[in-house]
Short mmCIF file of C-alpha atoms and ligand atoms in Angstrom, two decimals:
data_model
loop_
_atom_site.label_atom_id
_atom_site.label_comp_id
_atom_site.label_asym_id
_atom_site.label_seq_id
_atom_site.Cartn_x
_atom_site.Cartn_y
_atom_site.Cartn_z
CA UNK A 1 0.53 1.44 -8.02
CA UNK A 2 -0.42 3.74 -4.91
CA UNK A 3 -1.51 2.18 -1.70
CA UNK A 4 -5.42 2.14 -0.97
CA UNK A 5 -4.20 3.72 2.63
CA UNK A 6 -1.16 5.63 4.11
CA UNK A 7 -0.18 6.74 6.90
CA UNK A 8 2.93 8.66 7.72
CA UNK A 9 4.43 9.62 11.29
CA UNK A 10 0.37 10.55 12.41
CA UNK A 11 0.06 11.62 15.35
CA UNK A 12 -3.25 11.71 17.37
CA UNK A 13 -3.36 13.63 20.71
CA UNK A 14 -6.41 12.98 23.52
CA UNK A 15 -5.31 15.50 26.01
CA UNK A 16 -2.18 14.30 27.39
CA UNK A 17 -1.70 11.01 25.94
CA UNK A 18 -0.97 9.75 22.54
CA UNK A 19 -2.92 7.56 21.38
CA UNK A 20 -0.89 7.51 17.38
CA UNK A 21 2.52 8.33 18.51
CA UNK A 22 3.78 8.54 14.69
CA UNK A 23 2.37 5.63 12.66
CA UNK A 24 2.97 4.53 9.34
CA UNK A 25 0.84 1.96 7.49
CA UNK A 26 0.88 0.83 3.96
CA UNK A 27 -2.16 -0.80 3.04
CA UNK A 28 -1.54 -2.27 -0.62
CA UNK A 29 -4.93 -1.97 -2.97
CA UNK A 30 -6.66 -5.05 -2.88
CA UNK A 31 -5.42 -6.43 -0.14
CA UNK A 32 -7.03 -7.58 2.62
CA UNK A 33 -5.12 -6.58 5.46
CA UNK A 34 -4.69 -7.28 9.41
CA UNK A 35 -4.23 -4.48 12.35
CA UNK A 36 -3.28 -6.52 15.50
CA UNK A 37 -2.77 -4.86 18.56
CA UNK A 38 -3.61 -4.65 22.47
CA UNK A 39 -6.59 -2.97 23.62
CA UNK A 40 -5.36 0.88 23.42
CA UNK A 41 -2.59 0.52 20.91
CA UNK A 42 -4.66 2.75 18.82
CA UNK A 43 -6.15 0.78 15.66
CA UNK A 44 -9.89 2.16 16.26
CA UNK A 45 -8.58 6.33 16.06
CA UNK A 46 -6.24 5.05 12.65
CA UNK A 47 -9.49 3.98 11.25
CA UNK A 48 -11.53 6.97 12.20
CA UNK A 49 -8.79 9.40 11.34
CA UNK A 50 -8.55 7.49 7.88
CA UNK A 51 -12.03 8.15 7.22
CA UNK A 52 -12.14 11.85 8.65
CA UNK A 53 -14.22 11.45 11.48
CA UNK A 54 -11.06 12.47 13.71
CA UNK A 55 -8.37 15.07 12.70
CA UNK A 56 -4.82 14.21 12.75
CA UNK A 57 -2.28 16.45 15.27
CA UNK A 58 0.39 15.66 12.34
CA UNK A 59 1.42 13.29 9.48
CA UNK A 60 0.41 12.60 6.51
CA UNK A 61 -2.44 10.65 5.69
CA UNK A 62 -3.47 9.11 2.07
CA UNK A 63 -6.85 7.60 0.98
CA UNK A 64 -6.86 5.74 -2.43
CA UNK A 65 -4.07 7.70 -3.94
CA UNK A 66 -5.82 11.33 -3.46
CA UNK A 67 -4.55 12.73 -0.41
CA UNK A 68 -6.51 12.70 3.09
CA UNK A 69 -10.43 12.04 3.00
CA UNK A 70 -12.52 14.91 1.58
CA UNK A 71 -16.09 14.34 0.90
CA UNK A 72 -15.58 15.57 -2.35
CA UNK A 73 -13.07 13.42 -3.45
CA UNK A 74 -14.06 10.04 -1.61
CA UNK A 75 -17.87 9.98 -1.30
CA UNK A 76 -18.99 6.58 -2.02
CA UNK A 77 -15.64 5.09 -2.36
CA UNK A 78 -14.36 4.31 1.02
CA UNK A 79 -16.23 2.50 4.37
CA UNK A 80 -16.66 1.60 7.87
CA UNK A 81 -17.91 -0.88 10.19
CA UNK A 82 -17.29 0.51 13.28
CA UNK A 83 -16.38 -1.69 16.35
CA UNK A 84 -19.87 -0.71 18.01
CA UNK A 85 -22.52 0.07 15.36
CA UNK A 86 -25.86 0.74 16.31
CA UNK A 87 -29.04 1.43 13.57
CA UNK A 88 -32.15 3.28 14.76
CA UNK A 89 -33.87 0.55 16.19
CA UNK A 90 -37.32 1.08 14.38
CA UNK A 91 -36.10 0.94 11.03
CA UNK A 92 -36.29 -1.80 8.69
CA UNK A 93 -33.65 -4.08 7.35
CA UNK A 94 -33.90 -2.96 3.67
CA UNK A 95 -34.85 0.26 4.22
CA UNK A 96 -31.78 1.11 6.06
CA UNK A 97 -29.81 -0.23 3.46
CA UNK A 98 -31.52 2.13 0.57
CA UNK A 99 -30.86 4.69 2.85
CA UNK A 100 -27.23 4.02 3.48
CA UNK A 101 -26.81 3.36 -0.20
CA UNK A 102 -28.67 6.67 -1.22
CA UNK A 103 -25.88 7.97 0.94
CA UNK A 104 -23.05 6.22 -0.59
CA UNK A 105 -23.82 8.10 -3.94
CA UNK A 106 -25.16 4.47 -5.66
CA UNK A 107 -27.79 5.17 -8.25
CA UNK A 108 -31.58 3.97 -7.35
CA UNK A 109 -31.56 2.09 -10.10
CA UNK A 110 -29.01 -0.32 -9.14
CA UNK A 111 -29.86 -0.23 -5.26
CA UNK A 112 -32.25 -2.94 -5.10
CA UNK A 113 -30.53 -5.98 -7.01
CA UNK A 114 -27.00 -4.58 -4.63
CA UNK A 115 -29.52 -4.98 -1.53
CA UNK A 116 -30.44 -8.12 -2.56
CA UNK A 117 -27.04 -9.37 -3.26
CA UNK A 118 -25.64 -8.06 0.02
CA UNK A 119 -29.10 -9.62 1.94
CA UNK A 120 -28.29 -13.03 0.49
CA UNK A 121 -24.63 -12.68 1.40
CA UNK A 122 -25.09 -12.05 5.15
CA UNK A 123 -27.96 -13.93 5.18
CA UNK A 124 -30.85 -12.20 6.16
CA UNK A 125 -32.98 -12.26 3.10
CA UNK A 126 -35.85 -13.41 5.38
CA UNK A 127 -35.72 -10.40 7.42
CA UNK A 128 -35.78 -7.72 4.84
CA UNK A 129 -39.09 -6.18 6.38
CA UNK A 130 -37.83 -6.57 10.37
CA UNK A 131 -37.22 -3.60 12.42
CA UNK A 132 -33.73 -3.85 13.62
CA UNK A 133 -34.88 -3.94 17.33
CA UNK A 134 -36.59 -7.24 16.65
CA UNK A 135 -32.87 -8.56 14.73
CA UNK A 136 -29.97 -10.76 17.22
CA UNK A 137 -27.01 -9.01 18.03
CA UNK A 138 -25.34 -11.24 15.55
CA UNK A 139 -28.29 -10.28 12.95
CA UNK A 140 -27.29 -6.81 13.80
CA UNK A 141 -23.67 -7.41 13.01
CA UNK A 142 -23.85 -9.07 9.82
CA UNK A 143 -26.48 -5.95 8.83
CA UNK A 144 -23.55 -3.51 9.71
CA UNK A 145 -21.08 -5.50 7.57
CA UNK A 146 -23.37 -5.59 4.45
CA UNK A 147 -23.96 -2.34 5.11
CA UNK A 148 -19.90 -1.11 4.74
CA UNK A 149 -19.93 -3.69 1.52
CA UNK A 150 -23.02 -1.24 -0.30
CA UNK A 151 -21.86 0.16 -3.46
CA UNK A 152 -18.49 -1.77 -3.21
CA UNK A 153 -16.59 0.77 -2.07
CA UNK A 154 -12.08 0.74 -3.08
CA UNK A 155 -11.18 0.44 0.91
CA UNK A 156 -13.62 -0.66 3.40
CA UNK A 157 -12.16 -0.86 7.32
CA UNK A 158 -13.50 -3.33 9.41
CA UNK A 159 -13.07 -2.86 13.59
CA UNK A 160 -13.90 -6.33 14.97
CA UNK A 161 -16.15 -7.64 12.03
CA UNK A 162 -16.80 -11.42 12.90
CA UNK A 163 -17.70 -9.87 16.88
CA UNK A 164 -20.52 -11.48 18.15
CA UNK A 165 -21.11 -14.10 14.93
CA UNK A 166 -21.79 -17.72 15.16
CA UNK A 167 -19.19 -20.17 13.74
CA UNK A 168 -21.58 -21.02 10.65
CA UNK A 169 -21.79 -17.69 10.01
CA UNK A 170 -18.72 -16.40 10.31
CA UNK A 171 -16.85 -18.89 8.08
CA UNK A 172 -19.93 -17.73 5.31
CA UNK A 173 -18.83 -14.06 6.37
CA UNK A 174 -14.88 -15.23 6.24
CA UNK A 175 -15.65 -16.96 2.83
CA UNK A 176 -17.02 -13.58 1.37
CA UNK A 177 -14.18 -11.14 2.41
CA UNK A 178 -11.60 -13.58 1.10
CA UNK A 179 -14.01 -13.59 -2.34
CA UNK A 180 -13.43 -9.70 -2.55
CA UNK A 181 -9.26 -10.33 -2.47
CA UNK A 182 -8.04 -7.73 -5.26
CA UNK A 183 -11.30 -5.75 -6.06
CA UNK A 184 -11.46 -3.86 -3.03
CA UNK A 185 -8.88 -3.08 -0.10
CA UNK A 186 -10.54 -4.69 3.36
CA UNK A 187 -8.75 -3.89 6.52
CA UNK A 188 -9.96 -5.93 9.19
CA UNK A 189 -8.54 -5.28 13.26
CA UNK A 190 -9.34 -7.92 15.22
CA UNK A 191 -7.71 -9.40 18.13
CA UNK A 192 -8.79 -13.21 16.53
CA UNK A 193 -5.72 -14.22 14.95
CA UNK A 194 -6.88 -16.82 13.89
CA UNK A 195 -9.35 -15.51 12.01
CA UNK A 196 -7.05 -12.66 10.65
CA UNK A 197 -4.42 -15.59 9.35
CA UNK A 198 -7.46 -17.33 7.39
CA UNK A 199 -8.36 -14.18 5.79
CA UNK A 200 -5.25 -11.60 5.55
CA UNK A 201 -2.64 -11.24 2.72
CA UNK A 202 -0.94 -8.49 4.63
CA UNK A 203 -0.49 -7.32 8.61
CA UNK A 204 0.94 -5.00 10.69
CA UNK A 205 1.56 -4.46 14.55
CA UNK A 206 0.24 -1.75 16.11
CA UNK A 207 1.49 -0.83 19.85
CA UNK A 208 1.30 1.89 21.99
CA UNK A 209 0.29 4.04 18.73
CA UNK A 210 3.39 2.94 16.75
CA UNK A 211 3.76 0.64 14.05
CA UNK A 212 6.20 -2.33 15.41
CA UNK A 213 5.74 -4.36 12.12
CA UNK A 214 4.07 -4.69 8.60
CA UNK A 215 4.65 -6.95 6.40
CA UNK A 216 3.02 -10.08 3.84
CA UNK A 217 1.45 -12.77 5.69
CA UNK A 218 3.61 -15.18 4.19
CA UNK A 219 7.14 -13.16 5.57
CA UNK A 220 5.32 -12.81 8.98
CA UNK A 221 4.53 -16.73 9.68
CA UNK A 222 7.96 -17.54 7.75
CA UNK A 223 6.16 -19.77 5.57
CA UNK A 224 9.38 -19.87 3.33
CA UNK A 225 11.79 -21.01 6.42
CA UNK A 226 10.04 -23.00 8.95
CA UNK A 227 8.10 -25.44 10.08
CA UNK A 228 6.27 -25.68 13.15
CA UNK A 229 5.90 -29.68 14.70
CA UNK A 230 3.21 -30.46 17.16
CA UNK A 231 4.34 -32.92 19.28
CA UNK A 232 2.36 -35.77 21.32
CA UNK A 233 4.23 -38.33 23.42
CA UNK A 234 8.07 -38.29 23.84
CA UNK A 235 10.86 -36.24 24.59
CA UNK A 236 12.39 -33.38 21.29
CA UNK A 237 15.73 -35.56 21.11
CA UNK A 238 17.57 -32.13 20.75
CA UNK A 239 21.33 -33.33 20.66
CA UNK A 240 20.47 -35.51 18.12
CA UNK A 241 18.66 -32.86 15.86
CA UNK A 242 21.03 -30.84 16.31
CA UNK A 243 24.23 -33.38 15.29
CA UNK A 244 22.17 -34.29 12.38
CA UNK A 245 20.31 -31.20 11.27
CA UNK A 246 23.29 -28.21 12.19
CA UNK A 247 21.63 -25.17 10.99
CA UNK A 248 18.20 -25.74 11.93
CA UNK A 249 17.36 -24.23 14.75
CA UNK A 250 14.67 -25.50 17.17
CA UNK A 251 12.27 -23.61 19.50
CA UNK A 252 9.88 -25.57 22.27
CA UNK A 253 7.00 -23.68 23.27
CA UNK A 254 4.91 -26.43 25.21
CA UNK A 255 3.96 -29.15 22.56
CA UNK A 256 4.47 -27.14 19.69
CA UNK A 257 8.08 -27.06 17.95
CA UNK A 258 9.17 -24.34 15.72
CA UNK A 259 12.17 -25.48 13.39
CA UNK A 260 13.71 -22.61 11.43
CA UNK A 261 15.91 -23.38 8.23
CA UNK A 262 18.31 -21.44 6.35
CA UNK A 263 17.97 -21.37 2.29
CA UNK A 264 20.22 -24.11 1.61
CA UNK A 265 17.77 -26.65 3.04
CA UNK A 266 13.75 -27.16 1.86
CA UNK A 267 11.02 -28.03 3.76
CA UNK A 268 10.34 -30.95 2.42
CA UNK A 269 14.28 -32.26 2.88
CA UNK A 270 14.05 -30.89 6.68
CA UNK A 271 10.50 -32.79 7.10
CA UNK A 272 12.32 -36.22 5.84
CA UNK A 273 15.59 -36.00 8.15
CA UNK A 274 13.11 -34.71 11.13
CA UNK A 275 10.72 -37.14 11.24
CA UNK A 276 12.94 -40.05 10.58
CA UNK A 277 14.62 -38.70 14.04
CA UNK A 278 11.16 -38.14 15.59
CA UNK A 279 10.01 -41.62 14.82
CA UNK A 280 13.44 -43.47 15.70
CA UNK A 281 13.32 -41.57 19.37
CA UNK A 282 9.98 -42.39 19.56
CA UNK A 283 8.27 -38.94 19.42
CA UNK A 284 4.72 -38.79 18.85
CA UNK A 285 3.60 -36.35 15.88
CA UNK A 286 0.26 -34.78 15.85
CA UNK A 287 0.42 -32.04 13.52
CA UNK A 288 3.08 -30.49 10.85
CA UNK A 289 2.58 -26.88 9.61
CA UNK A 290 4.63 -24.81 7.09
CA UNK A 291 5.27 -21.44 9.14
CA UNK A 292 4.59 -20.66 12.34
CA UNK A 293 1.48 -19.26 13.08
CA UNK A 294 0.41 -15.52 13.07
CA UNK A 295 -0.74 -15.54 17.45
CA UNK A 296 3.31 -17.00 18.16
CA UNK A 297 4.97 -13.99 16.10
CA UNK A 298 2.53 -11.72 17.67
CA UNK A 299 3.56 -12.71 21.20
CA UNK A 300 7.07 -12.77 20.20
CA UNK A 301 7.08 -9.05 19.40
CA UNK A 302 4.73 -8.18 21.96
CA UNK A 303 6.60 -9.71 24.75
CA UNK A 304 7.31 -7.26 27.31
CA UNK A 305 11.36 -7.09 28.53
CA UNK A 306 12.20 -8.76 31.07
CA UNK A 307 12.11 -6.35 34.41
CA UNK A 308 15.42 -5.50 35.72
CA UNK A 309 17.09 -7.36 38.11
CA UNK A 310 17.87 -6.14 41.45
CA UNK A 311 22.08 -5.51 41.75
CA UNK A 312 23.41 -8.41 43.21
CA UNK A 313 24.08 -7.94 47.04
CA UNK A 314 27.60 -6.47 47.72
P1 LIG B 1 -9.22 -1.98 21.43
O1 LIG B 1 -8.45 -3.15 20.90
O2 LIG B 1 -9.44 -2.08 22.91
O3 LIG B 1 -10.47 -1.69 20.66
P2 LIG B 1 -7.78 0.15 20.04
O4 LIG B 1 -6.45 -0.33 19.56
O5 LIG B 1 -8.86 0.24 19.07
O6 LIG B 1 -8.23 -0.71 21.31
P3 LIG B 1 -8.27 2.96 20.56
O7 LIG B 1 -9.72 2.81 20.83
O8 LIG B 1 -7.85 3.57 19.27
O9 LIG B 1 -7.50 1.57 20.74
O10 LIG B 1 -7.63 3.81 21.75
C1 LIG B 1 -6.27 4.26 21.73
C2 LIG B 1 -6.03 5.05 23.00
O11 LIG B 1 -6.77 6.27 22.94
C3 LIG B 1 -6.46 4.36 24.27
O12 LIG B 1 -5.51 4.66 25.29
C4 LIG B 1 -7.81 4.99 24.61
O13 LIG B 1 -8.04 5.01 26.00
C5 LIG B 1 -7.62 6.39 24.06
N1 LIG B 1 -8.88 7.01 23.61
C6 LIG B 1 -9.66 6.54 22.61
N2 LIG B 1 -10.71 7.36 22.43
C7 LIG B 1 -10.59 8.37 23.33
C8 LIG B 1 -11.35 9.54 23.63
N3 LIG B 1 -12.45 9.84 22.95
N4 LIG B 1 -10.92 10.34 24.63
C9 LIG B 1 -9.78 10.04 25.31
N5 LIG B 1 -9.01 8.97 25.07
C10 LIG B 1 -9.40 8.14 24.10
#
């Protein structure tokens, strides 16, 4: 099966800098995938380069198995929210939808019971008739994000989707990208990675316009080898973990423990022998994860070297 997306060693030049210095991505088809990276590392030109709206200095790009994005070929089958939409501000909530649909290829006849669909989903049925000056800016946002669902497109990129929405509605948003897991390929950047581990089967790095690592969500958080303690009162009786438990090994990042395992042990067997020790030594436990968490391996990789050090003095 092709990818939905690919990228291969492009390269994206503003003036001097280089802003893709030779990425690759693989974004599987109907997968809903995460693009982390600091501001600058270059996820917002991937996304308009996928789409065609900026050309490529080199690489190879592929959309939905036939090659780079031609109108001709991918009309009506690919998406965007981009990080900053803006709508003409007199024009009304469902008539800027027809219109984007009209545009998206979808046949009148099915464009109002989609609009209706997509109103109900982001929750604005009510203001179907409002001019989008009179919506929120979270109204706004969830107008843009039914707007890249219209027609149900095979990839649809998100920049920043959940920007700017309330917590009610950005679970109900959360809820419905998760629902479209295997018909459509969603890639969402966002630098909440929290909401990117609630939502995201698949995620890659982005830094400095270079891919540092993709991979499943699962492989990323080492779901299959760790599990991450969060710790209230006590002291992490480390010699004695360590006499009893040999090849785990243990990393303390405030309260928060991070035991890794190799594959002769289980979770569950590590989890008995750990807290039996925890509750012995008198170590409080607040929380028990399997993994680590998506933020921790992001700052891991991310972490800058340390500078050099000075020669010592002679
Ligand atoms: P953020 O997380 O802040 O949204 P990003 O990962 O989306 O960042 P980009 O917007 O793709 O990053 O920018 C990548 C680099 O390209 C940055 O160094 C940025 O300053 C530069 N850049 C982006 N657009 C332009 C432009 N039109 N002209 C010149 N440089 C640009």
């Amino acid at each position: 099966m092709s990818n939905a997306l690919q990228f291969h060693g492009v390269v994206k030049c503003y003036g001097r800098l280089r802003a893709l210095d030779g990425l690759d991505l693989e974004v599987p088809q109907g997968s809903i995938f995460g693009l982390v990276g600091s501001n600058g590392a270059g996820k917002t030109t991937a996304m308009a380069i996928a789409l065609g709206l900026l050309r490529a200095g080199e690489g190879t790009i592929d959309l939905l198995g036939d090659g780079p994005f031609s109108p001709e070929r991918h009309a009506g089958r690919v998406a965007l929210l981009p990080q900053d939409s803006s709508f003409p501000p007199h024009a009304r909530v469902e008539e800027l939808l027809r219109f984007y649909g009209r545009i998206q290829g979808m046949p009148v006849a099915g464009l109002a019971p989609a609009i209706d669909e997509l109103l109900e989903w982001v929750h604005l049925q009510d203001r179907r008739r409002s001019p989008v000056r009179s919506l929120s800016h979270g109204m706004k946002r969830r107008l843009a994000i039914a707007q890249a669902f219209l027609g149900r497109p095979e990839l649809v990129l998100l920049d920043e989707p959940l920007n700017g929405l309330d917590p009610k509605e950005a679970a109900r948003v959360r809820d419905l990208i998760r629902e479209r897991r295997g018909h459509q390929a969603i890639v969402i950047s966002s630098h909440q990675l929290t909401d990117l581990e609630a939502l995201c089967d698949h995620v890659a790095f982005v830094e400095k316009g270079k891919r540092v690592r993709q991979d499943t969500l699962d492989k990323i958080v080492r779901r299959s080898h760790c599990v991450t303690y969060h710790l209230g009162s006590g002291t992490l009786p480390l010699a004695r973990l360590a006499a009893e438990l040999p090849d785990v090994t243990w990393e303390q990042h405030g309260n928060r423990v991070v035991a890794s395992f190799p594959s002769t042990y289980t979770a569950e067997a590590l989890n008995t022998a750990a807290l039996r020790i925890f509750l012995e030594t008198g170590v409080g436990i607040l929380e028990i994860r399997r993994g680590s968490d998506l933020e921790s391996e992001y700052m891991k990789l991310s972490a800058e070297p340390p500078p050099l050090q000075p020669p010592p003095a002679a």
